[in-house]
Coordinates of C-alpha atoms and ligand atoms in Angstrom, one line a residue:
M1 CA -117.2 -5.8 29.1
T2 CA -120.2 -4.6 27.3
T3 CA -120.4 -6.8 24.2
T4 CA -118.3 -9.5 22.7
D5 CA -115.4 -8.9 20.3
S6 CA -116.9 -11.5 18.1
A7 CA -120.2 -9.8 18.1
Q8 CA -118.5 -6.5 17.1
T9 CA -116.4 -8.1 14.4
G10 CA -119.0 -10.7 13.3
V11 CA -116.4 -13.5 13.8
A12 CA -117.8 -16.5 15.8
A13 CA -114.9 -17.3 18.0
A14 CA -116.1 -20.0 20.3
N15 CA -116.8 -23.7 19.6
I16 CA -119.0 -24.2 22.7
G17 CA -120.9 -22.0 25.1
V18 CA -122.1 -22.1 28.7
V19 CA -125.2 -20.3 29.9
G20 CA -125.5 -19.9 33.7
L21 CA -122.4 -19.2 35.5
A22 CA -123.2 -20.0 39.1
V23 CA -121.1 -22.7 40.9
M24 CA -121.7 -25.5 38.3
G25 CA -121.7 -23.4 35.1
A26 CA -118.6 -21.4 36.0
N27 CA -116.6 -24.5 36.8
L28 CA -117.8 -26.5 33.8
A29 CA -116.9 -23.5 31.6
R30 CA -113.4 -23.5 33.1
N31 CA -113.2 -27.3 32.6
L32 CA -114.1 -26.9 28.9
A33 CA -111.7 -24.0 28.4
S34 CA -108.8 -26.0 29.8
R35 CA -109.2 -28.6 27.1
E36 CA -107.1 -28.4 23.9
G37 CA -108.9 -26.7 21.1
N38 CA -111.8 -25.3 23.0
T39 CA -112.8 -21.6 23.0
V40 CA -115.7 -21.1 25.4
A41 CA -118.5 -18.5 25.1
V42 CA -120.1 -17.6 28.4
F43 CA -123.4 -15.8 29.3
N44 CA -125.3 -15.3 32.5
R45 CA -128.6 -13.5 33.1
S46 CA -126.9 -11.2 35.6
P47 CA -123.8 -9.8 33.9
E48 CA -121.9 -9.4 37.2
R49 CA -121.3 -13.1 37.3
T50 CA -119.9 -13.2 33.8
R51 CA -117.6 -10.2 34.6
T52 CA -116.4 -11.9 37.8
L53 CA -115.7 -15.2 36.0
V54 CA -113.9 -13.5 33.2
S55 CA -111.8 -11.3 35.4
E56 CA -110.9 -14.1 37.8
H57 CA -109.9 -16.5 35.1
P58 CA -108.1 -14.7 32.3
E59 CA -106.2 -17.9 31.5
A60 CA -109.5 -19.5 30.3
G61 CA -109.8 -17.1 27.3
F62 CA -113.5 -16.9 27.7
V63 CA -115.6 -15.1 25.1
P64 CA -118.2 -13.2 27.2
S65 CA -121.5 -11.8 26.2
E66 CA -124.1 -9.6 27.9
T67 CA -127.0 -10.4 25.6
I68 CA -128.2 -13.7 24.3
A69 CA -127.9 -12.4 20.7
D70 CA -124.2 -11.7 21.2
F71 CA -123.8 -15.0 22.8
A72 CA -125.3 -16.8 19.8
A73 CA -123.1 -14.6 17.5
S74 CA -120.0 -15.7 19.3
L75 CA -120.6 -19.4 18.6
Q76 CA -119.4 -21.3 15.5
R77 CA -122.2 -23.1 13.6
P78 CA -123.7 -25.5 14.3
R79 CA -123.8 -23.9 17.8
T80 CA -123.6 -25.9 20.9
A81 CA -124.6 -24.4 24.3
I82 CA -124.7 -26.0 27.7
I83 CA -127.3 -24.5 30.1
M84 CA -126.4 -24.7 33.8
V85 CA -129.2 -22.8 35.4
Q86 CA -131.8 -23.4 38.1
A87 CA -134.1 -26.3 37.2
G88 CA -137.7 -25.4 36.3
A89 CA -138.7 -22.0 35.2
G90 CA -135.1 -20.7 34.9
T91 CA -134.3 -23.5 32.4
D92 CA -137.5 -22.8 30.4
A93 CA -136.7 -19.1 30.2
V94 CA -133.2 -19.8 28.9
I95 CA -134.4 -22.3 26.4
D96 CA -136.9 -19.8 25.1
Q97 CA -134.2 -17.2 24.7
L98 CA -131.8 -19.6 22.9
T99 CA -134.4 -20.9 20.5
E100 CA -135.0 -17.3 19.5
V101 CA -131.4 -16.8 18.4
F102 CA -130.3 -20.3 17.5
E103 CA -130.9 -21.9 14.1
P104 CA -131.8 -25.4 12.8
G105 CA -129.1 -27.8 13.5
D106 CA -127.8 -26.1 16.7
I107 CA -127.6 -28.0 19.9
I108 CA -128.9 -27.0 23.3
V109 CA -127.7 -29.1 26.2
D110 CA -129.5 -28.8 29.6
G111 CA -126.9 -29.9 32.2
G112 CA -129.0 -28.9 35.2
N113 CA -131.0 -31.2 37.4
A114 CA -134.2 -31.1 35.3
L115 CA -137.2 -33.3 36.0
F116 CA -137.0 -35.9 33.1
T117 CA -140.6 -35.3 32.1
D118 CA -139.8 -31.6 31.6
T119 CA -136.8 -32.8 29.4
I120 CA -139.2 -35.0 27.3
R121 CA -141.5 -32.0 26.8
R122 CA -138.6 -29.6 26.0
E123 CA -136.9 -32.0 23.6
A124 CA -140.1 -32.3 21.6
A125 CA -140.7 -28.5 21.6
V126 CA -137.1 -27.7 20.6
R127 CA -137.0 -30.5 18.0
A128 CA -140.1 -29.0 16.4
K129 CA -138.0 -25.8 15.7
G130 CA -135.3 -27.9 14.0
L131 CA -132.9 -27.7 16.9
H132 CA -131.4 -30.5 18.9
F133 CA -132.1 -30.7 22.6
V134 CA -130.1 -32.9 25.0
G135 CA -130.9 -33.3 28.6
A136 CA -127.7 -34.3 30.3
G137 CA -127.4 -35.1 34.0
I138 CA -124.1 -33.9 35.4
S139 CA -122.8 -35.0 38.8
G140 CA -119.8 -34.1 40.8
G141 CA -120.6 -30.8 42.4
E142 CA -118.2 -27.9 42.1
E143 CA -115.0 -30.0 42.1
G144 CA -116.4 -32.5 39.6
A145 CA -117.6 -29.7 37.2
L146 CA -114.1 -28.3 37.2
N147 CA -112.0 -31.4 37.1
G148 CA -114.2 -34.0 35.6
P149 CA -117.8 -34.9 36.3
S150 CA -119.8 -37.9 35.5
I151 CA -122.2 -37.0 32.6
M152 CA -125.5 -38.7 31.7
P153 CA -126.7 -37.3 28.4
G154 CA -130.0 -38.3 26.8
G155 CA -131.5 -36.8 23.6
P156 CA -131.2 -38.0 20.1
A157 CA -128.3 -40.4 19.3
E158 CA -127.2 -38.2 16.4
S159 CA -126.5 -35.3 18.8
Y160 CA -124.2 -37.5 20.7
E161 CA -122.0 -37.9 17.6
T162 CA -121.3 -34.1 17.8
L163 CA -121.5 -33.7 21.6
G164 CA -119.9 -37.0 22.7
P165 CA -116.2 -36.1 22.0
I166 CA -116.6 -32.7 23.8
L167 CA -118.3 -34.4 26.8
E168 CA -115.7 -37.2 26.8
S169 CA -112.9 -34.6 26.9
I170 CA -114.3 -33.0 30.1
A171 CA -115.6 -36.0 31.9
A172 CA -113.9 -37.8 34.8
R173 CA -111.9 -40.9 33.9
A174 CA -112.6 -44.3 35.6
P175 CA -109.5 -45.3 37.7
E176 CA -109.9 -48.9 36.6
D177 CA -109.5 -48.4 32.8
G178 CA -109.2 -44.7 32.1
S179 CA -112.5 -44.6 30.2
P180 CA -114.5 -41.3 30.3
C181 CA -117.4 -41.3 32.6
V182 CA -120.0 -40.4 30.0
T183 CA -122.2 -42.5 27.7
H184 CA -125.3 -41.8 25.7
I185 CA -128.0 -43.0 28.1
G186 CA -131.0 -43.1 25.8
T187 CA -133.4 -40.8 24.0
D188 CA -135.1 -37.6 25.2
G189 CA -135.4 -37.7 29.1
A190 CA -133.3 -40.8 29.7
G191 CA -130.2 -38.9 30.9
H192 CA -132.1 -36.9 33.4
F193 CA -134.0 -39.9 34.6
V194 CA -130.8 -41.7 35.3
K195 CA -129.4 -38.6 37.0
M196 CA -132.5 -38.4 39.2
V197 CA -132.0 -42.0 40.3
H198 CA -128.3 -41.2 40.9
N199 CA -129.4 -38.5 43.3
G200 CA -131.9 -40.9 44.9
I201 CA -129.1 -43.4 45.5
E202 CA -127.0 -40.5 46.8
Y203 CA -129.7 -39.8 49.4
A204 CA -129.8 -43.5 50.5
D205 CA -126.1 -43.8 50.7
M206 CA -125.8 -40.6 52.8
Q207 CA -128.6 -41.7 55.1
L208 CA -127.0 -45.2 55.6
I209 CA -123.7 -43.6 56.4
G210 CA -125.5 -41.3 58.8
E211 CA -127.1 -44.2 60.5
A212 CA -123.8 -46.0 60.8
Y213 CA -122.3 -42.9 62.4
D214 CA -125.2 -42.5 64.8
L215 CA -124.9 -46.2 66.0
L216 CA -121.2 -46.0 66.4
R217 CA -121.6 -42.9 68.5
R218 CA -124.7 -43.6 70.6
V219 CA -124.3 -47.3 71.0
G220 CA -120.6 -47.9 70.4
G221 CA -119.7 -44.8 72.4
L222 CA -117.1 -43.6 69.9
S223 CA -116.2 -39.9 69.5
P224 CA -116.6 -38.1 66.1
E225 CA -112.8 -38.3 65.7
Q226 CA -112.7 -42.0 66.4
I227 CA -115.6 -42.6 64.0
A228 CA -113.6 -40.5 61.4
D229 CA -110.8 -43.0 61.9
V230 CA -113.2 -45.9 61.5
F231 CA -114.5 -44.5 58.2
T232 CA -111.0 -43.9 57.0
E233 CA -110.2 -47.5 57.6
W234 CA -113.4 -48.6 55.9
N235 CA -112.5 -46.6 52.9
K236 CA -109.6 -49.0 52.3
G237 CA -112.0 -51.9 51.6
E238 CA -115.2 -52.7 49.7
L239 CA -116.9 -49.5 51.1
E240 CA -114.3 -47.3 49.4
S241 CA -116.2 -44.3 48.1
Y242 CA -116.3 -40.5 47.9
L243 CA -119.1 -40.3 50.4
I244 CA -117.2 -42.4 53.0
E245 CA -114.1 -40.3 52.4
I246 CA -115.8 -36.9 52.9
T247 CA -117.7 -38.2 55.9
A248 CA -114.4 -38.9 57.7
E249 CA -113.3 -35.3 56.8
V250 CA -116.5 -33.8 58.1
L251 CA -116.3 -35.8 61.3
R252 CA -112.6 -34.8 61.9
Q253 CA -113.5 -31.1 61.6
V254 CA -113.4 -29.0 64.8
D255 CA -115.5 -25.9 65.1
A256 CA -113.0 -23.0 65.3
E257 CA -115.3 -20.9 67.5
T258 CA -116.3 -23.4 70.1
G259 CA -113.6 -26.1 69.9
K260 CA -116.4 -28.7 69.6
P261 CA -116.7 -31.3 66.9
F262 CA -118.1 -29.5 63.9
V263 CA -120.8 -32.2 63.5
D264 CA -122.2 -31.2 66.9
I265 CA -122.7 -27.5 66.0
I266 CA -124.6 -28.1 62.8
L267 CA -128.4 -28.0 63.1
D268 CA -129.7 -31.5 62.6
R269 CA -132.1 -30.6 59.8
A270 CA -131.3 -32.0 56.4
G271 CA -132.2 -29.9 53.4
M272 CA -133.2 -31.2 50.0
K273 CA -133.8 -29.6 46.6
G274 CA -136.1 -32.2 45.2
T275 CA -134.4 -34.9 43.2
G276 CA -134.7 -37.5 46.0
T277 CA -138.4 -36.8 46.2
W278 CA -138.8 -37.1 42.4
T279 CA -137.1 -40.5 42.6
V280 CA -139.5 -41.8 45.1
Q281 CA -142.5 -40.3 43.3
N282 CA -141.6 -41.9 40.1
A283 CA -140.8 -45.2 41.7
L284 CA -144.2 -45.2 43.3
S285 CA -145.8 -44.4 39.9
L286 CA -143.9 -47.3 38.3
G287 CA -144.6 -49.6 41.2
I288 CA -140.9 -50.2 41.9
P289 CA -139.9 -50.5 45.5
V290 CA -137.0 -48.2 46.4
S291 CA -137.5 -48.4 50.2
G292 CA -133.8 -47.4 51.0
I293 CA -134.2 -44.2 49.0
G294 CA -137.7 -43.6 50.3
E295 CA -136.6 -43.9 54.0
A296 CA -133.7 -41.5 53.2
V297 CA -136.1 -38.9 51.9
F298 CA -138.5 -39.4 54.8
A299 CA -135.6 -39.2 57.3
R300 CA -134.7 -35.8 55.9
G301 CA -138.4 -34.9 56.2
V302 CA -138.5 -36.0 59.8
S303 CA -135.4 -34.0 60.6
G304 CA -136.9 -30.8 59.2
R305 CA -140.2 -31.1 61.2
V306 CA -138.7 -29.2 64.1
E307 CA -141.8 -28.1 65.9
Q308 CA -143.2 -31.6 65.8
R309 CA -140.0 -33.1 67.1
E310 CA -140.0 -30.6 69.9
A311 CA -143.6 -31.2 70.8
V312 CA -143.3 -35.0 70.9
R313 CA -139.9 -35.5 72.5
P314 CA -140.9 -34.5 76.1
T315 CA -144.0 -36.8 75.9
I316 CA -141.8 -39.9 75.3
T317 CA -140.2 -40.2 78.7
A318 CA -139.2 -43.9 78.9
R319 CA -136.3 -44.3 76.6
P320 CA -134.2 -47.5 76.3
E321 CA -130.6 -47.6 77.4
P322 CA -128.1 -48.2 74.6
A323 CA -127.4 -51.9 74.2
K324 CA -124.1 -53.2 75.6
V325 CA -121.8 -54.0 72.7
D326 CA -118.2 -55.1 72.4
E327 CA -115.4 -54.3 69.8
S328 CA -117.1 -56.5 67.3
F329 CA -119.9 -53.9 66.9
V330 CA -117.8 -51.8 64.6
E331 CA -117.3 -54.6 62.2
D332 CA -121.0 -55.5 62.4
V333 CA -121.9 -51.9 61.5
R334 CA -119.5 -52.0 58.5
R335 CA -121.1 -55.2 57.2
A336 CA -124.6 -53.9 57.8
L337 CA -123.7 -50.7 55.9
Y338 CA -122.3 -52.6 53.0
S339 CA -125.3 -54.9 52.8
S340 CA -127.8 -52.1 53.0
K341 CA -125.9 -50.1 50.5
V342 CA -126.0 -53.1 48.0
I343 CA -129.8 -53.2 48.4
A344 CA -130.2 -49.4 48.0
Y345 CA -128.2 -49.6 44.7
A346 CA -130.1 -52.7 43.6
Q347 CA -133.3 -50.8 44.1
G348 CA -131.9 -47.8 42.2
F349 CA -131.0 -50.0 39.2
D350 CA -134.4 -51.6 39.3
L351 CA -135.9 -48.2 38.9
I352 CA -133.6 -47.3 36.0
L353 CA -134.7 -50.5 34.3
G354 CA -138.3 -49.9 35.1
G355 CA -138.1 -46.4 33.7
A356 CA -136.4 -47.7 30.6
E357 CA -139.3 -50.1 30.0
E358 CA -141.9 -47.5 30.6
Y359 CA -140.4 -44.9 28.4
N360 CA -138.8 -47.1 25.7
W361 CA -135.2 -46.2 26.5
E362 CA -132.5 -48.7 25.7
I363 CA -130.5 -48.2 28.9
N364 CA -127.5 -50.4 29.5
P365 CA -127.3 -50.7 33.3
G366 CA -123.7 -51.9 33.2
A367 CA -122.7 -48.8 31.2
V368 CA -124.5 -46.6 33.8
A369 CA -122.5 -48.3 36.6
K370 CA -119.3 -47.7 34.7
I371 CA -119.9 -44.0 34.2
W372 CA -120.6 -43.7 38.0
R373 CA -117.2 -45.1 38.9
A374 CA -115.6 -41.6 38.9
G375 CA -116.6 -37.9 38.9
C376 CA -120.0 -38.2 40.6
I377 CA -121.1 -38.0 44.2
I378 CA -121.8 -41.7 44.5
R379 CA -118.6 -42.8 43.0
A380 CA -117.5 -46.0 44.7
R381 CA -115.2 -48.9 44.2
F382 CA -118.1 -51.4 44.2
L383 CA -119.6 -49.8 41.1
N384 CA -117.1 -51.8 39.2
R385 CA -118.6 -55.0 40.7
I386 CA -122.1 -53.8 39.7
A387 CA -120.8 -53.2 36.1
E388 CA -119.4 -56.7 36.1
A389 CA -122.7 -58.2 37.4
Y390 CA -124.7 -56.5 34.6
D391 CA -122.0 -57.5 32.0
R392 CA -122.3 -61.1 33.2
N393 CA -126.1 -60.9 32.8
P394 CA -127.8 -57.8 31.3
R395 CA -131.2 -59.3 32.2
L396 CA -130.4 -59.7 35.9
Q397 CA -133.6 -59.6 37.9
S398 CA -131.9 -57.9 40.8
L399 CA -128.4 -57.0 41.7
I400 CA -128.7 -59.4 44.6
A401 CA -129.5 -62.2 42.2
D402 CA -125.9 -61.9 40.9
P403 CA -123.8 -64.6 42.6
Y404 CA -121.1 -62.1 43.7
F405 CA -123.6 -59.8 45.5
A406 CA -125.7 -62.7 46.8
G407 CA -122.6 -64.1 48.4
E408 CA -121.5 -60.7 49.8
V409 CA -124.9 -60.0 51.4
A410 CA -125.2 -63.6 52.7
E411 CA -121.8 -63.3 54.4
G412 CA -122.9 -60.2 56.2
D413 CA -126.4 -61.5 57.0
A414 CA -125.9 -62.2 60.8
A415 CA -124.1 -58.9 61.4
W416 CA -126.8 -56.9 59.5
R417 CA -129.6 -58.4 61.7
R418 CA -127.6 -57.8 64.9
V419 CA -127.2 -54.1 64.0
V420 CA -130.8 -53.6 63.1
A421 CA -131.9 -55.4 66.4
I422 CA -129.4 -53.4 68.4
A423 CA -130.6 -50.1 66.9
A424 CA -134.2 -51.0 67.8
Q425 CA -133.3 -52.1 71.4
S426 CA -131.3 -48.9 71.9
G427 CA -133.9 -46.5 70.5
V428 CA -131.5 -45.3 67.8
P429 CA -133.4 -44.7 64.5
A430 CA -132.1 -46.7 61.6
P431 CA -134.9 -46.5 59.1
A432 CA -132.7 -47.2 56.0
F433 CA -130.9 -50.1 57.6
G434 CA -134.2 -51.6 58.7
A435 CA -136.1 -51.0 55.4
T436 CA -133.3 -52.5 53.2
L437 CA -133.1 -55.6 55.5
S438 CA -136.9 -56.0 55.3
Y439 CA -136.8 -55.7 51.5
Y440 CA -134.1 -58.4 51.4
D441 CA -136.2 -60.6 53.6
S442 CA -139.2 -60.0 51.4
L443 CA -137.4 -61.2 48.4
A444 CA -136.0 -64.2 50.3
S445 CA -139.4 -65.3 51.6
D446 CA -141.3 -68.2 50.1
R447 CA -144.6 -66.7 51.0
L448 CA -145.6 -63.1 51.8
P449 CA -148.5 -61.8 53.8
A450 CA -149.8 -60.3 50.6
A451 CA -152.0 -63.4 50.5
L452 CA -153.8 -62.2 53.6
I453 CA -154.0 -58.7 52.1
Q454 CA -155.7 -60.2 49.0
G455 CA -158.2 -61.9 51.3
Q456 CA -158.9 -58.7 53.2
R457 CA -159.3 -56.8 49.9
D458 CA -161.7 -59.4 48.6
F459 CA -163.6 -59.3 51.9
F460 CA -164.3 -55.6 52.0
G461 CA -164.3 -54.7 48.3
A462 CA -164.8 -57.8 46.2
H463 CA -161.4 -57.1 44.7
T464 CA -160.9 -60.8 43.9
Y465 CA -157.8 -63.0 44.3
G466 CA -155.8 -65.7 42.5
R467 CA -155.3 -69.2 43.8
V468 CA -152.0 -71.1 44.3
D469 CA -153.5 -74.3 42.8
R470 CA -155.0 -73.2 39.6
P471 CA -155.2 -70.2 37.2
G472 CA -158.2 -67.8 37.3
V473 CA -159.7 -64.9 39.2
F474 CA -161.9 -65.7 42.2
H475 CA -164.2 -64.1 44.7
T476 CA -165.6 -65.4 48.0
N477 CA -169.1 -64.4 48.8
W478 CA -168.1 -63.1 52.3
S479 CA -171.4 -61.4 53.2
G480 CA -173.4 -64.4 52.1
D481 CA -172.8 -68.1 52.0
R482 CA -169.0 -67.7 51.8
N483 CA -168.8 -69.9 48.8
E484 CA -166.1 -69.2 46.2
V485 CA -167.1 -68.1 42.6
E486 CA -164.8 -68.0 39.7
Q487 CA -165.1 -64.6 37.9
Ligands
NDP501 N1 -124.7 -27.3 42.9 C1 -124.4 -28.6 42.7 O1 -123.7 -29.2 43.4 C2 -125.1 -29.2 41.5 C3 -126.1 -28.6 40.8 N2 -126.6 -29.2 39.7 C4 -127.6 -28.5 38.9 O2 -126.9 -27.6 38.0 C5 -127.7 -26.4 37.8 C6 -126.9 -25.2 38.2 O3 -126.6 -25.3 39.6 P1 -125.8 -24.2 40.4 O4 -124.6 -23.8 39.7 O5 -125.8 -24.7 41.8 O6 -126.8 -22.9 40.3 P2 -128.2 -22.6 40.8 O7 -129.1 -23.8 40.8 O8 -128.2 -21.9 42.1 O9 -128.8 -21.6 39.7 C7 -128.2 -20.3 39.6 C8 -128.1 -20.0 38.1 O10 -129.3 -20.0 37.5 C9 -129.6 -18.8 36.8 N3 -131.0 -18.5 36.7 C10 -131.9 -18.7 37.6 N4 -133.1 -18.4 37.1 C11 -132.9 -17.9 35.9 C12 -133.8 -17.4 34.9 N5 -135.1 -17.3 35.0 N6 -133.2 -17.0 33.7 C13 -131.9 -17.1 33.5 N7 -131.0 -17.6 34.4 C14 -131.6 -18.0 35.6 C15 -128.9 -17.8 37.7 O11 -128.6 -16.6 37.1 P3 -128.4 -15.2 37.9 O12 -127.0 -15.2 38.3 O13 -128.8 -14.2 37.0 O14 -129.3 -15.3 39.1 C16 -127.6 -18.6 38.0 O15 -126.7 -18.5 36.9 C17 -129.0 -26.6 38.6 O16 -129.9 -27.1 37.7 C18 -128.6 -27.6 39.6 O17 -129.7 -28.4 40.1 C19 -126.2 -30.4 39.3 C20 -125.2 -31.1 40.0 C21 -124.6 -30.6 41.2
5RP502 O1 -127.0 -33.2 41.9 C1 -126.2 -33.2 42.9 C2 -125.1 -34.1 42.9 O2 -125.1 -35.0 41.8 C3 -126.5 -32.3 44.0 O3 -125.4 -32.4 44.9 C4 -127.7 -32.7 44.7 O4 -128.8 -32.0 44.0 C5 -127.9 -32.3 46.1 O5 -129.2 -32.6 46.4 P1 -129.9 -32.1 47.7 O6 -129.7 -30.6 47.8 O7 -131.4 -32.4 47.4 O8 -129.3 -32.8 48.8

């Protein structure tokens, strides 16, 4: 392959194109090609990837190009191209190339994990050239890209009129009602914001599952294979989800070389590419507590600080024995996992709504829950319940203010506390279990020690405080007569 047939003949053969043919782009291109009526143009910076994809998948009928100009020439007008390249500089480079060869009215879709503020910037810059730019979060990994991901497009609503049917044709379908897992999330960066929060929730969910595994193993004394059976059982109930399902598979895996459980031969250092960190950074900027996600990001950070772990471990000699537990411990851990998971998702949805308010996006939280029911990494049965909760009350203050979730969490209350206490007694870290329970208790408390903090702030910095008994702003003259003055 040196150039496209269409470029040679001047006939634009493809109705959609994909730029970036690594894991996600190649599979998304194959997904698009498998749908009735689509002819897919493909382009990658390094032509070897394009050649490999085309030769391995002749059935897809791809229209390959080795230059961006040929790629543009191979697309019918108005052109639509989905970029699936490395977030950051790679995405900017491809957008620059496409805007050189595309024309007003053409649509550029960034399907990578872009930072939403980059998407806002890019949308404005591309719009200024008369083109449409849509930042679309895509989740589902390799398998989802191929068979049906969950797609979270932002950008102008008009673009969705053209793009929507194509995205709907390749998206996953919700098992409950067969609806496609894609919806127009909101303007400019809304889609990437929601994808960022999706990934943050993914971190929290994975960390909570990890903590449940660790407790079942170190306190419950179960083997990885027994825990795999426990997870398989849990996957038949309210915890049913992709992450629980794959956890059981990972735990059942045996290392071919050593015969040991696979989980025991993997280095315990969790990697991360950045979307979890972005979630927490933005939550901090917006003042929205996402402690479950935050602890999950920090836990990955702790795991990666190998030298520090090795320096400190020998200095901590007195370690507690694991608490004595009976068979009921497994059910307690299940309940704790479910309650903590509800809180983590509640915090994620709070952040989505906080972002919507800050950036003037009209995001429908129920619709977001619906498109996460299939295709994405956090797909789970209980997302249907979340969708129902927001359908019942779109102005819900918190997911746990919904009667269904309030009832669920209340039912697991005692078990949740036992598990967090047992983790602490046993010296098994459970930061996300603990943080989500504390958050719940904070919301449940009549009074918080924030009152004392206000007193401290006023003492050292004259930062003022409000009173419970009347409106106004007050300061106490701490260094003088200690009388109160109204500001
Ligand atoms: N992997 C996953 O499970 C998921 C990934 N994503 C996101 O999808 C996108 C693609 O992910 P993935 O398939 O894993 O690939 P990578 O993130 O590993 O990116 C590799 C691709 O980016 C291209 N690229 C990098 N820099 C440039 C550049 N300067 N100019 C042109 N092309 C460039 C590479 O081209 P070349 O071959 O020439 O090096 C290659 O096609 C990313 O934004 C990722 O965050 C989203 C959901 C899940
Ligand atoms: O986007 C995704 C799923 O939707 C990726 O799987 C996610 O980026 C993985 O993140 P990390 O490498 O930080 O664990």
